Short mmCIF file of C-alpha atoms in Angstrom, two decimals:
data_model
loop_
_atom_site.label_atom_id
_atom_site.label_comp_id
_atom_site.label_asym_id
_atom_site.label_seq_id
_atom_site.Cartn_x
_atom_site.Cartn_y
_atom_site.Cartn_z
CA MET K 861 -54.66 35.67 33.58
CA LYS K 862 -52.16 34.81 36.78
CA PRO K 863 -52.34 30.91 35.96
CA LYS K 864 -51.49 32.16 32.50
CA LEU K 865 -48.78 33.94 33.34
CA TYR K 866 -47.24 31.18 35.30
CA VAL K 867 -47.15 28.41 32.43
CA LEU K 868 -45.00 31.55 30.81
CA VAL K 869 -42.72 31.91 33.41
CA LEU K 870 -42.57 27.61 33.70
CA LEU K 871 -42.72 27.34 29.80
CA MET K 872 -39.42 30.06 29.74
CA GLY K 873 -37.24 28.44 31.58
CA LEU K 874 -38.10 24.88 30.81
CA ALA K 875 -36.64 26.56 27.40
CA GLY K 876 -33.60 28.29 29.25
CA LEU K 877 -32.91 25.22 30.49
CA LEU K 878 -33.18 22.56 27.45
CA LEU K 879 -30.93 25.51 25.73
CA THR K 880 -27.95 25.48 28.14
CA ALA K 881 -28.33 21.09 28.17
CA GLY K 882 -28.49 21.44 24.29
CA ALA K 883 -24.98 24.44 24.77
CA THR K 884 -23.40 21.25 26.94
CA PRO K 885 -22.13 18.98 24.34
CA CYS K 886 -20.87 21.79 22.48
CA PHE K 887 -18.80 23.53 25.50
CA ALA K 888 -17.11 19.36 26.18
CA GLN K 889 -16.59 19.11 22.47
CA ILE K 890 -14.20 22.39 22.86
CA ASP K 891 -12.32 20.84 25.49
CA ILE K 892 -11.36 17.31 23.72
CA HIS K 893 -7.69 17.47 23.42
CA ILE K 894 -5.77 17.82 19.52
CA HIS K 895 -2.72 15.57 19.34
CA THR K 896 -0.75 16.81 16.39
CA ALA K 897 3.14 15.11 16.38
CA THR K 898 4.88 18.04 14.61
CA GLY K 899 4.54 21.83 15.57
CA PRO K 900 3.00 24.50 13.58
CA MET K 901 2.67 23.97 9.61
CA GLU K 902 2.17 25.94 6.50
CA SER K 903 0.19 25.61 3.25
CA HIS K 904 1.33 27.12 -0.19
CA VAL K 905 -1.85 27.35 -2.27
CA GLY K 906 -1.56 29.77 -5.06
CA ASN K 907 -0.77 32.80 -3.21
CA VAL K 908 -2.42 31.78 -0.09
CA VAL K 909 -0.43 30.91 2.80
CA GLY K 910 -2.28 29.16 5.24
CA HIS K 911 -1.91 28.10 9.02
CA SER K 912 -1.95 24.95 11.03
CA GLU K 913 -3.01 26.80 14.51
CA GLU K 914 -6.39 28.81 12.01
CA GLY K 915 -7.19 25.63 10.49
CA ALA K 916 -7.13 23.57 14.19
CA LYS K 917 -10.08 26.01 14.87
CA LEU K 918 -11.83 24.71 11.54
CA TYR K 919 -10.37 21.26 11.61
CA ARG K 920 -12.54 21.12 15.93
CA ARG K 921 -15.54 22.65 13.97
CA PHE K 922 -16.03 20.82 10.71
CA CYS K 923 -13.58 17.81 10.95
CA ILE K 924 -13.12 16.01 13.74
CA GLY K 925 -16.20 13.96 14.17
CA CYS K 926 -15.22 11.85 11.51
CA HIS K 927 -11.21 12.26 11.22
CA GLY K 928 -11.40 12.35 15.42
CA PRO K 929 -9.49 14.21 17.78
CA ASP K 930 -5.69 12.24 16.90
CA GLY K 931 -6.06 12.39 13.55
CA ASP K 932 -6.39 8.58 13.08
CA GLY K 933 -10.04 8.15 11.68
CA ASN K 934 -11.44 7.04 14.58
CA GLY K 935 -13.87 9.50 15.08
CA GLU K 936 -17.34 9.21 16.55
CA ASN K 937 -18.99 9.19 13.54
CA ALA K 938 -16.75 6.75 11.97
CA MET K 939 -18.18 3.55 13.76
CA TRP K 940 -21.29 3.84 11.51
CA PHE K 941 -19.01 3.39 7.98
CA ASP K 942 -19.68 -0.23 7.79
CA PRO K 943 -16.90 -1.15 4.86
CA THR K 944 -19.00 -4.15 4.51
CA MET K 945 -21.83 -2.17 2.58
CA GLY K 946 -19.69 0.01 0.55
CA PHE K 947 -18.87 2.76 2.88
CA VAL K 948 -14.94 4.18 2.95
CA LYS K 949 -13.95 4.49 6.28
CA PRO K 950 -12.27 8.35 7.07
CA ARG K 951 -8.95 9.24 6.13
CA ASP K 952 -6.23 8.59 8.72
CA PHE K 953 -3.56 11.46 8.49
CA THR K 954 -1.50 10.01 10.95
CA LEU K 955 0.19 7.42 8.40
CA ALA K 956 0.42 10.49 4.96
CA VAL K 957 -0.91 8.30 3.23
CA PHE K 958 -3.55 9.80 0.23
CA LYS K 959 -5.17 8.69 -2.00
CA CYS K 960 -5.55 11.33 -4.83
CA ARG K 961 -2.10 13.55 -5.59
CA SER K 962 -0.50 15.06 -8.73
CA THR K 963 3.34 12.98 -6.89
CA PRO K 964 4.84 9.42 -7.06
CA THR K 965 3.30 6.29 -5.64
CA GLY K 966 4.91 6.58 -2.15
CA THR K 967 5.70 10.00 -1.73
CA LEU K 968 3.68 13.04 0.26
CA PRO K 969 1.12 15.20 -2.19
CA THR K 970 1.38 18.74 -2.77
CA ASP K 971 0.15 21.75 -0.80
CA GLU K 972 -2.44 21.92 -3.13
CA ASP K 973 -3.27 18.45 -3.48
CA LEU K 974 -4.61 18.31 0.19
CA PHE K 975 -6.37 21.61 -0.72
CA ASN K 976 -8.02 20.37 -4.09
CA SER K 977 -9.46 16.99 -1.35
CA VAL K 978 -10.77 19.16 0.97
CA THR K 979 -12.41 21.75 -1.90
CA ARG K 980 -13.98 19.00 -4.17
CA GLY K 981 -14.62 16.21 -1.70
CA PHE K 982 -14.62 12.76 -2.40
CA VAL K 983 -17.66 11.29 -4.09
CA THR K 984 -19.55 7.63 -2.78
CA THR K 985 -18.05 8.60 0.58
CA ASN K 986 -19.26 10.89 3.53
CA MET K 987 -16.45 13.24 3.22
CA PRO K 988 -18.54 16.76 1.49
CA GLN K 989 -17.68 19.45 -0.53
CA TRP K 990 -16.02 22.36 1.24
CA ARG K 991 -16.65 24.87 -1.37
CA GLY K 992 -18.48 26.77 1.33
CA LEU K 993 -15.60 27.31 2.95
CA THR K 994 -12.56 30.60 1.79
CA ASP K 995 -9.93 29.41 0.36
CA GLN K 996 -8.38 30.85 3.21
CA ASP K 997 -9.84 28.41 5.43
CA ARG K 998 -9.11 25.10 2.81
CA ALA K 999 -5.37 26.49 3.09
CA ASN K 1000 -5.63 26.52 6.46
CA LEU K 1001 -7.19 23.04 6.55
CA ALA K 1002 -4.45 22.13 4.11
CA ALA K 1003 -1.76 23.24 6.77
CA PHE K 1004 -2.97 21.64 9.59
CA VAL K 1005 -3.65 18.44 8.28
CA LYS K 1006 -0.40 18.34 7.56
CA THR K 1007 0.35 18.00 11.65
CA PHE K 1008 -0.61 14.98 12.17
CA SER K 1009 2.53 12.73 11.02
CA GLU K 1010 6.34 14.03 11.45
CA ARG K 1011 7.05 12.73 7.38
CA TRP K 1012 5.81 16.64 7.06
CA ALA K 1013 8.40 17.99 9.24
CA THR K 1014 11.36 15.66 7.71
CA GLN K 1015 10.11 15.67 3.82
CA LYS K 1016 9.31 17.32 1.19
CA ALA K 1017 6.62 16.72 -1.34
CA GLY K 1018 7.63 14.21 -4.73
CA ALA K 1019 7.34 16.09 -7.43
CA PRO K 1020 4.04 16.65 -9.76
CA ILE K 1021 4.41 14.03 -12.32
CA PRO K 1022 3.72 16.29 -16.12
CA ILE K 1023 0.48 15.73 -17.74
CA PRO K 1024 1.70 16.07 -21.78
CA PRO K 1025 -0.75 17.24 -24.10
CA GLU K 1026 -3.90 15.36 -24.58
CA THR K 1027 -3.65 13.30 -27.61
CA PRO K 1028 -6.65 13.55 -30.42
CA ALA K 1029 -9.70 11.42 -29.10
CA ASN K 1030 -10.25 8.96 -32.07
CA ILE K 1031 -11.09 5.45 -32.84
CA GLU K 1032 -8.00 4.33 -33.25
CA SER K 1033 -6.54 5.53 -30.49
CA ILE K 1034 -10.28 3.66 -28.12
CA LEU K 1035 -8.50 0.45 -29.68
CA ARG K 1036 -5.30 1.32 -28.20
CA GLY K 1037 -6.62 1.50 -25.20
CA ARG K 1038 -8.88 -1.30 -25.03
CA VAL K 1039 -5.49 -3.21 -25.74
CA LEU K 1040 -3.90 -1.94 -22.99
CA PHE K 1041 -6.48 -2.68 -20.69
CA GLN K 1042 -6.32 -6.32 -21.47
CA LYS K 1043 -2.73 -6.06 -21.53
CA MET K 1044 -2.00 -4.39 -18.07
CA GLU K 1045 -4.32 -6.54 -16.77
CA CYS K 1046 -6.82 -3.50 -15.60
CA TRP K 1047 -9.79 -6.11 -16.31
CA LYS K 1048 -8.75 -8.49 -13.17
CA CYS K 1049 -10.41 -6.21 -10.40
CA HIS K 1050 -12.11 -3.47 -13.00
CA GLY K 1051 -14.20 -6.61 -14.96
CA PRO K 1052 -13.82 -7.63 -18.36
CA GLN K 1053 -16.76 -4.30 -19.02
CA GLY K 1054 -15.73 -2.10 -15.81
CA HIS K 1055 -18.21 -3.36 -13.62
CA GLY K 1056 -15.42 -3.55 -10.81
CA ASP K 1057 -16.29 -7.37 -11.14
CA GLY K 1058 -13.10 -8.95 -12.10
CA PRO K 1059 -11.51 -11.73 -10.43
CA SER K 1060 -9.29 -10.63 -8.00
CA ALA K 1061 -12.19 -7.23 -6.59
CA ALA K 1062 -14.05 -9.59 -3.98
CA THR K 1063 -10.65 -9.96 -2.52
CA LEU K 1064 -9.56 -6.49 -2.45
CA THR K 1065 -8.72 -4.77 0.76
CA ASP K 1066 -6.96 -1.76 1.36
CA SER K 1067 -3.71 -1.14 3.52
CA LYS K 1068 -5.77 -1.41 6.78
CA ASP K 1069 -7.11 -4.39 5.53
CA VAL K 1070 -10.87 -3.21 5.66
CA PRO K 1071 -12.50 -4.53 2.33
CA ILE K 1072 -12.74 -2.32 -0.59
CA ARG K 1073 -14.13 -2.36 -4.13
CA PRO K 1074 -12.60 -1.32 -7.37
CA TYR K 1075 -14.38 1.30 -9.56
CA ASN K 1076 -17.19 0.74 -11.45
CA PHE K 1077 -17.10 2.55 -15.01
CA SER K 1078 -20.23 1.68 -15.45
CA SER K 1079 -22.19 3.21 -12.34
CA GLY K 1080 -22.01 6.69 -13.79
CA SER K 1081 -20.62 8.27 -10.64
CA ARG K 1082 -17.78 10.89 -11.21
CA PHE K 1083 -14.26 10.23 -10.12
CA LYS K 1084 -12.65 10.74 -7.00
CA CYS K 1085 -10.00 12.58 -8.01
CA GLY K 1086 -11.32 14.66 -10.29
CA GLU K 1087 -13.48 14.58 -13.33
CA THR K 1088 -11.34 15.77 -16.21
CA ASN K 1089 -9.48 13.58 -18.36
CA GLN K 1090 -5.81 14.71 -17.11
CA ASP K 1091 -7.54 13.48 -13.24
CA LEU K 1092 -7.68 9.93 -14.90
CA TYR K 1093 -4.30 10.24 -16.52
CA ARG K 1094 -2.93 11.01 -13.27
CA ILE K 1095 -4.05 8.22 -11.82
CA PHE K 1096 -2.55 5.70 -13.39
CA MET K 1097 0.73 7.89 -13.13
CA THR K 1098 0.14 8.32 -9.57
CA GLY K 1099 -1.50 5.38 -8.10
CA LEU K 1100 -4.09 5.85 -5.64
CA ASP K 1101 -1.87 5.41 -1.90
CA GLY K 1102 -3.40 3.10 0.22
CA THR K 1103 -5.51 1.10 -1.88
CA PRO K 1104 -5.07 -1.43 -4.16
CA MET K 1105 -4.73 -0.06 -7.43
CA PRO K 1106 -0.80 0.71 -8.23
CA SER K 1107 1.10 3.01 -9.96
CA PHE K 1108 1.70 2.18 -13.73
CA ALA K 1109 4.27 4.79 -14.30
CA ASP K 1110 7.20 3.06 -14.51
CA ASN K 1111 5.27 0.68 -17.57
CA ILE K 1112 3.25 3.09 -19.13
CA GLN K 1113 3.85 6.17 -21.80
CA PRO K 1114 1.76 9.01 -21.88
CA ASN K 1115 0.92 8.71 -25.24
CA ASP K 1116 -0.65 4.76 -24.05
CA ALA K 1117 -2.15 6.73 -21.40
CA TRP K 1118 -4.10 9.02 -23.24
CA ASP K 1119 -5.53 6.03 -25.39
CA LEU K 1120 -6.75 4.33 -22.11
CA VAL K 1121 -8.14 7.06 -20.76
CA HIS K 1122 -10.04 7.13 -24.29
CA PHE K 1123 -11.60 3.46 -24.07
CA LEU K 1124 -12.08 4.06 -19.86
CA ARG K 1125 -13.94 6.59 -21.31
CA THR K 1126 -16.25 3.91 -23.32
CA LEU K 1127 -17.11 2.55 -20.34
CA GLN K 1128 -18.77 5.08 -19.21
CA PRO K 1129 -22.68 5.31 -18.91
CA MET K 1130 -23.04 8.51 -20.24
CA ASN K 1131 -22.47 9.99 -24.07
CA THR K 1132 -18.68 10.98 -23.70
CA PRO K 1133 -17.39 11.87 -26.95
CA GLU K 1134 -15.34 8.52 -26.80
CA ALA K 1135 -18.80 6.50 -26.45
CA ALA K 1136 -20.44 8.35 -28.76
CA LEU K 1137 -17.12 6.93 -31.44
CA TRP K 1138 -16.83 3.63 -29.92
CA LYS K 1139 -21.48 2.56 -30.51
CA PRO K 1140 -21.29 3.04 -33.57
CA TYR K 1141 -18.40 0.95 -33.77
CA VAL K 1142 -18.63 -1.42 -32.13
CA ALA K 1143 -22.23 -2.01 -34.21
CA ALA K 1144 -20.64 -2.16 -37.16
CA HIS K 1145 -17.20 -4.32 -35.88
CA GLY K 1146 -18.12 -5.87 -32.40
CA LYS K 1147 -17.90 -9.37 -33.61
CA GLU K 1148 -14.44 -8.84 -34.96
CA LEU K 1149 -12.97 -7.81 -31.21
CA LYS K 1150 -10.84 -10.19 -29.24
CA PRO K 1151 -13.43 -10.19 -25.88
CA ILE K 1152 -11.56 -8.92 -23.11
CA GLY K 1153 -10.25 -11.09 -19.98
CA GLN K 1154 -8.85 -14.61 -19.16
CA GLU K 1155 -7.31 -15.61 -22.25
CA GLN K 1156 -8.42 -19.43 -22.92
CA PRO K 1157 -5.87 -22.51 -22.58
CA GLY K 1158 -5.79 -23.66 -26.03
CA GLY K 1159 -5.13 -19.87 -27.74
CA GLY K 1160 -8.39 -19.74 -28.05
CA ASN K 1161 -10.15 -15.71 -28.31
CA MET P 880 26.21 -29.31 -24.42
CA LYS P 881 26.70 -30.95 -21.20
CA LEU P 882 29.82 -30.94 -20.78
CA ARG P 883 29.50 -27.29 -21.28
CA PHE P 884 27.07 -27.32 -18.86
CA VAL P 885 29.00 -29.39 -16.32
CA VAL P 886 32.08 -27.60 -16.44
CA MET P 887 30.79 -24.33 -16.13
CA LEU P 888 28.96 -25.69 -12.69
CA ALA P 889 32.04 -26.46 -11.85
CA VAL P 890 34.20 -22.72 -12.39
CA PHE P 891 30.52 -21.37 -10.57
CA SER P 892 30.54 -23.39 -7.51
CA LEU P 893 34.64 -23.25 -7.07
CA ALA P 894 33.63 -19.33 -7.16
CA GLY P 895 31.31 -19.72 -4.75
CA SER P 896 32.97 -21.39 -2.37
CA ALA P 897 36.09 -19.23 -2.36
CA MET P 898 33.67 -15.92 -2.16
CA LEU P 899 32.11 -17.88 1.12
CA VAL P 900 35.74 -18.74 2.36
CA PHE P 901 36.48 -15.15 1.78
CA ALA P 902 33.25 -13.64 2.94
CA VAL P 903 34.70 -14.52 6.40
CA PRO P 904 34.97 -11.74 7.94
CA PRO P 905 38.88 -11.54 10.10
CA GLY P 906 38.81 -11.99 13.91
CA GLY P 907 35.54 -11.72 16.04
CA GLY P 908 33.34 -14.43 17.40
CA THR P 909 30.05 -15.75 16.61
CA VAL P 910 26.81 -16.16 18.30
CA ALA P 911 24.86 -19.29 17.41
CA GLY P 912 22.29 -21.34 17.88
CA LYS P 913 18.55 -22.78 16.85
CA VAL P 914 15.30 -21.96 16.77
CA THR P 915 12.33 -23.96 17.76
CA TYR P 916 8.95 -23.95 19.18
CA THR P 917 6.35 -25.97 21.46
CA GLY P 918 2.92 -26.36 21.44
CA THR P 919 0.56 -26.93 17.54
CA PRO P 920 1.71 -23.89 14.88
CA PRO P 921 -1.41 -23.86 12.89
CA LYS P 922 -1.74 -26.03 10.06
CA MET P 923 -0.38 -24.15 6.63
CA LYS P 924 -3.59 -24.15 4.42
CA PRO P 925 -2.67 -25.33 0.45
CA ILE P 926 -3.20 -21.94 -1.52
CA ASP P 927 -5.75 -22.28 -4.05
CA MET P 928 -4.24 -20.26 -7.32
CA ALA P 929 -7.29 -20.72 -9.81
CA LYS P 930 -7.92 -16.98 -10.20
CA GLU P 931 -4.83 -17.21 -12.22
CA PRO P 932 -4.53 -20.13 -13.87
CA GLY P 933 -0.58 -19.93 -14.90
CA CYS P 934 0.28 -19.82 -11.42
CA ALA P 935 -2.05 -22.83 -10.77
CA LYS P 936 -0.42 -24.66 -13.58
CA GLU P 937 2.98 -24.43 -12.60
CA HIS P 938 1.90 -25.39 -9.38
CA ALA P 939 -0.11 -27.98 -10.48
CA ALA P 940 2.47 -31.02 -9.28
CA SER P 941 3.44 -30.12 -6.04
CA PRO P 942 0.61 -27.63 -4.21
CA VAL P 943 2.41 -24.55 -2.35
CA SER P 944 0.68 -23.28 1.42
CA THR P 945 0.39 -20.65 2.96
CA GLU P 946 4.31 -19.64 5.11
CA ASN P 947 3.24 -17.77 7.82
CA VAL P 948 4.91 -20.38 10.62
CA VAL P 949 6.79 -22.97 8.65
CA THR P 950 8.10 -25.70 10.70
CA GLY P 951 11.17 -28.43 10.27
CA PRO P 952 11.85 -31.04 11.78
CA GLY P 953 12.38 -31.62 15.34
CA ASN P 954 10.33 -28.61 16.61
CA THR P 955 12.22 -25.99 14.53
CA LEU P 956 11.15 -22.31 13.34
CA GLU P 957 11.65 -21.27 10.13
CA TRP P 958 11.37 -17.61 8.55
CA VAL P 959 12.75 -16.42 11.95
CA VAL P 960 15.06 -13.51 11.71
CA VAL P 961 17.89 -13.33 14.50
CA TYR P 962 19.85 -10.12 14.24
CA VAL P 963 22.00 -7.89 16.09
CA SER P 964 18.92 -5.01 17.90
CA ALA P 965 21.14 -3.46 20.12
CA GLY P 966 25.41 -3.33 20.90
CA ASP P 967 26.09 -3.07 17.00
CA GLN P 968 28.19 -0.01 15.89
CA GLY P 969 26.02 -0.08 12.48
CA SER P 970 27.80 -0.26 9.42
CA ALA P 971 27.17 0.70 5.73
CA PRO P 972 24.70 -0.90 3.31
CA PRO P 973 26.62 -3.97 0.73
CA ALA P 974 27.17 -3.00 -2.19
CA GLY P 975 25.42 -5.30 -3.84
CA ASN P 976 22.23 -5.09 -4.80
CA ALA P 977 19.20 -7.76 -2.74
CA GLU P 978 17.38 -10.03 -5.10
CA TYR P 979 13.63 -10.66 -5.09
CA HIS P 980 11.34 -12.45 -7.81
CA GLN P 981 8.04 -12.78 -8.12
CA LYS P 982 7.74 -15.64 -9.07
CA GLY P 983 5.12 -18.39 -9.75
CA CYS P 984 2.98 -15.82 -7.36
CA GLN P 985 4.68 -16.45 -4.64
CA TYR P 986 7.50 -14.20 -3.22
CA GLN P 987 11.15 -15.80 -3.41
CA PRO P 988 12.21 -15.34 -0.63
CA HIS P 989 9.49 -15.09 2.06
CA VAL P 990 10.92 -13.62 3.85
CA GLN P 991 13.54 -10.98 2.34
CA VAL P 992 16.16 -9.28 4.77
CA LEU P 993 16.94 -5.78 4.00
CA GLN P 994 19.97 -3.00 6.12
CA VAL P 995 19.25 0.21 5.54
CA ASN P 996 19.53 2.08 2.32
CA GLN P 997 20.34 -1.44 0.83
CA ALA P 998 19.32 -1.75 -2.91
CA MET P 999 17.10 -3.68 -3.88
CA LYS P 1000 15.68 -5.02 -6.76
CA ILE P 1001 12.04 -6.50 -8.19
CA PHE P 1002 11.80 -8.90 -10.66
CA ASN P 1003 8.43 -10.27 -12.00
CA ASP P 1004 9.46 -13.97 -13.32
CA ASP P 1005 5.73 -14.31 -14.06
CA GLY P 1006 4.03 -13.78 -17.33
CA TRP P 1007 1.39 -11.89 -16.30
CA SER P 1008 1.54 -8.40 -13.93
CA HIS P 1009 1.55 -8.21 -10.54
CA ASN P 1010 1.55 -5.15 -8.33
CA ILE P 1011 3.88 -4.82 -5.92
CA HIS P 1012 2.78 -3.21 -2.11
CA PRO P 1013 4.37 -2.92 0.26
CA LEU P 1014 2.41 -1.83 2.85
CA ALA P 1015 5.62 0.69 5.08
CA LYS P 1016 4.26 2.75 7.49
CA VAL P 1017 7.05 4.11 9.26
CA ASN P 1018 9.02 4.30 5.69
CA ALA P 1019 6.97 5.38 2.29
CA GLU P 1020 3.99 3.19 1.24
CA TRP P 1021 4.08 2.65 -2.70
CA ASN P 1022 2.08 0.58 -4.84
CA LYS P 1023 3.98 -0.49 -8.18
CA SER P 1024 2.16 -2.31 -10.95
CA GLN P 1025 4.85 -4.57 -12.96
CA PRO P 1026 3.55 -6.00 -15.62
CA PRO P 1027 5.54 -9.10 -17.00
CA GLY P 1028 8.63 -8.83 -19.03
CA THR P 1029 9.39 -5.35 -17.81
CA PRO P 1030 12.78 -4.40 -15.71
CA PRO P 1031 13.10 -5.15 -12.54
CA LEU P 1032 11.97 -2.16 -9.69
CA ASP P 1033 15.07 -0.28 -7.53
CA ALA P 1034 13.80 0.10 -3.77
CA LYS P 1035 15.65 1.04 -0.99
CA TYR P 1036 14.24 1.56 2.70
CA GLU P 1037 16.08 4.26 4.84
CA LYS P 1038 14.39 3.52 8.00
CA PRO P 1039 14.32 0.10 9.87
CA GLU P 1040 11.04 -1.41 9.81
CA PHE P 1041 9.32 -5.03 9.23
CA ILE P 1042 7.19 -4.37 6.42
CA PRO P 1043 4.27 -7.01 4.96
CA VAL P 1044 4.32 -6.91 1.19
CA LYS P 1045 0.94 -7.90 -1.10
CA CYS P 1046 -0.26 -7.92 -4.11
CA ASN P 1047 -3.53 -7.22 -4.78
CA VAL P 1048 -4.29 -9.31 -7.36
CA HIS P 1049 -2.72 -11.76 -5.54
CA PRO P 1050 -4.24 -11.73 -2.83
CA TRP P 1051 -2.43 -15.14 -1.53
CA MET P 1052 0.66 -13.46 -2.51
CA HIS P 1053 2.55 -12.60 0.99
CA GLY P 1054 5.78 -11.49 2.29
CA TYR P 1055 7.99 -9.54 4.91
CA PHE P 1056 10.80 -6.96 3.91
CA VAL P 1057 12.38 -7.02 7.25
CA VAL P 1058 15.12 -3.74 7.34
CA LEU P 1059 17.51 -3.68 9.88
CA ASN P 1060 20.35 -1.59 11.10
CA THR P 1061 22.89 -3.82 11.34
CA SER P 1062 25.02 -6.75 9.10
CA HIS P 1063 25.35 -9.25 11.44
CA TYR P 1064 21.56 -10.96 11.21
CA SER P 1065 20.32 -13.97 9.91
CA VAL P 1066 16.70 -16.37 9.15
CA THR P 1067 16.93 -19.63 9.49
CA GLY P 1068 15.74 -22.37 7.04
CA SER P 1069 14.00 -25.87 8.11
CA SER P 1070 17.59 -26.82 10.35
CA GLY P 1071 16.41 -23.66 12.59
CA ASP P 1072 19.71 -23.13 12.60
CA PHE P 1073 21.25 -19.04 12.46
CA SER P 1074 24.64 -17.61 12.70
CA LEU P 1075 26.06 -14.28 13.46
CA LYS P 1076 30.01 -13.76 12.58
CA GLY P 1077 32.05 -11.49 13.13
CA LEU P 1078 30.87 -9.94 16.02
CA PRO P 1079 33.80 -7.69 17.81
CA ALA P 1080 33.88 -8.12 21.25
CA GLY P 1081 31.38 -6.34 23.51
CA LYS P 1082 27.75 -5.93 24.89
CA TYR P 1083 25.18 -7.35 22.47
CA THR P 1084 21.25 -7.83 22.60
CA VAL P 1085 20.15 -10.48 19.72
CA THR P 1086 16.56 -10.99 18.89
CA ALA P 1087 14.51 -13.05 16.56
CA TRP P 1088 11.48 -12.34 14.67
CA HIS P 1089 8.94 -13.81 13.93
CA GLU P 1090 5.83 -12.83 11.81
CA GLN P 1091 3.12 -14.47 13.29
CA TYR P 1092 4.89 -14.82 17.45
CA GLY P 1093 7.05 -11.80 17.82
CA GLN P 1094 10.23 -11.18 19.44
CA GLN P 1095 12.05 -12.27 21.44
CA SER P 1096 15.75 -10.73 22.78
CA GLN P 1097 19.01 -12.34 24.95
CA ASP P 1098 21.94 -10.76 25.84
CA VAL P 1099 25.05 -11.65 24.72
CA THR P 1100 28.25 -10.80 25.73
CA ILE P 1101 31.37 -11.86 23.20
CA SER P 1102 35.19 -11.88 24.18
CA GLY P 1103 37.50 -12.70 21.85
CA SER P 1104 36.80 -14.80 18.96
CA GLU P 1105 34.47 -17.32 20.61
CA THR P 1106 31.43 -18.65 19.81
CA LYS P 1107 28.15 -18.04 22.21
CA SER P 1108 25.01 -20.62 21.65
CA ILE P 1109 22.03 -18.94 23.01
CA SER P 1110 19.03 -20.85 20.83
CA PHE P 1111 15.15 -19.07 21.47
CA VAL P 1112 11.95 -21.24 21.70
CA PHE P 1113 8.95 -19.05 20.61
CA LYS P 1114 5.35 -20.57 21.89
CA ALA P 1115 3.07 -21.53 19.03
CA THR P 1116 -0.66 -21.31 19.07
CA PRO P 1117 -2.98 -23.19 16.51
CA TYR P 1118 -4.27 -19.87 14.96
#
């Protein structure tokens, strides 16, 4: 009996030690000082008002590992995201430059844009969805993100780019979109078939000189800034700031942008309504289509 | 035809020289000098524009090179911005537009100086698209596509900053917007010469900035209409 009791006591002591040891890094983490650039911030998302002081607590718990105590994207996990392997580095909030916005290039996103990014996460990156957090929590985080750059204290968000009703997705629209894909030179990065392998693809870097890949439509992965046709339309108009993807807002009319959306849907491997129209058309008329890509000198195809 | 051209040329050059004469503000002192280097600057690399056949063709006869470190005879350094960095009381931006061109897959000029809030028009003179992407950090970063034949883009910057400019489609395209708080600046050409005119009497800090070799400053005191000579010497390294 007695030796067994000793063993039990010993085991309990060990377990206790392990628990304390395991808990230590948590306490250490709480001591990390977060550096912000502004005073407290609010966010307004629908009827919800987010508060940065509350967001800070959530940030410490969920975000600091990647985005870092300074909000500059240099958290302790960031070193493992190797861009040459196709990983995307965590966002640097100190620059206040964001990919997914509803606002013109060069302007701050709306609070709702930030909220949506936290909610949606970024597919094909290490940023997960945070649908598990309440709307209030996500609004608090959106408010807190704004404390990392003074731009939020001195500038207003841009005015969201209006998205007119979608035009009919018929074969004529797809064909017009295909002409635009050539004319606007989308293929120079995204490739003639949308495989992300255009002539400029290999040399692309983001604004921090980190290699970045253009979207490959044949991968079938979802779009980073949302999956609907409206989301796709918005990307042409806003551009993805901080990346090579420019804004076409000055040069593309709403109807043209919808045509381009309809053509891009044919490049995806999914059975989109546009692909269902396009496949039989290509089977019947494929040979008449002028190939996309660099036009050959001498005026050939 | 020819006669008309010659007449037009004469009129323009007359007008031009007249503008030069009248542009010089009355009185004030001048800071002038030369920017040179010691050491070994890197050799500029020839640019292969094969990915944009139109541009490659345009430069086929005289290939172009990178412009990070451009030197002239007598160890002079080109594309150095010499400007008054302190002591200037500030001035309103000039009324005219600065013009920045994308031509033959190069930026012209390589270094574009702007005053704070000065309007600029950006042109695409080529027969293909460029995306113009100034990598601002203090000012707002934006990135716009500019297809051929489209009207010039308008831009201006609210805060002083040295902003690298790039085109993601043509990765060799590289230039700078230099946004300054002063109207007293000069960009060196192949002679390395600079001249800051019309400075009221006072104490100034004059700074020389080069995209590869950084900044140097000197203090100068101007009294009356004298010309003070100063020079800047950058230490060049091969890379």
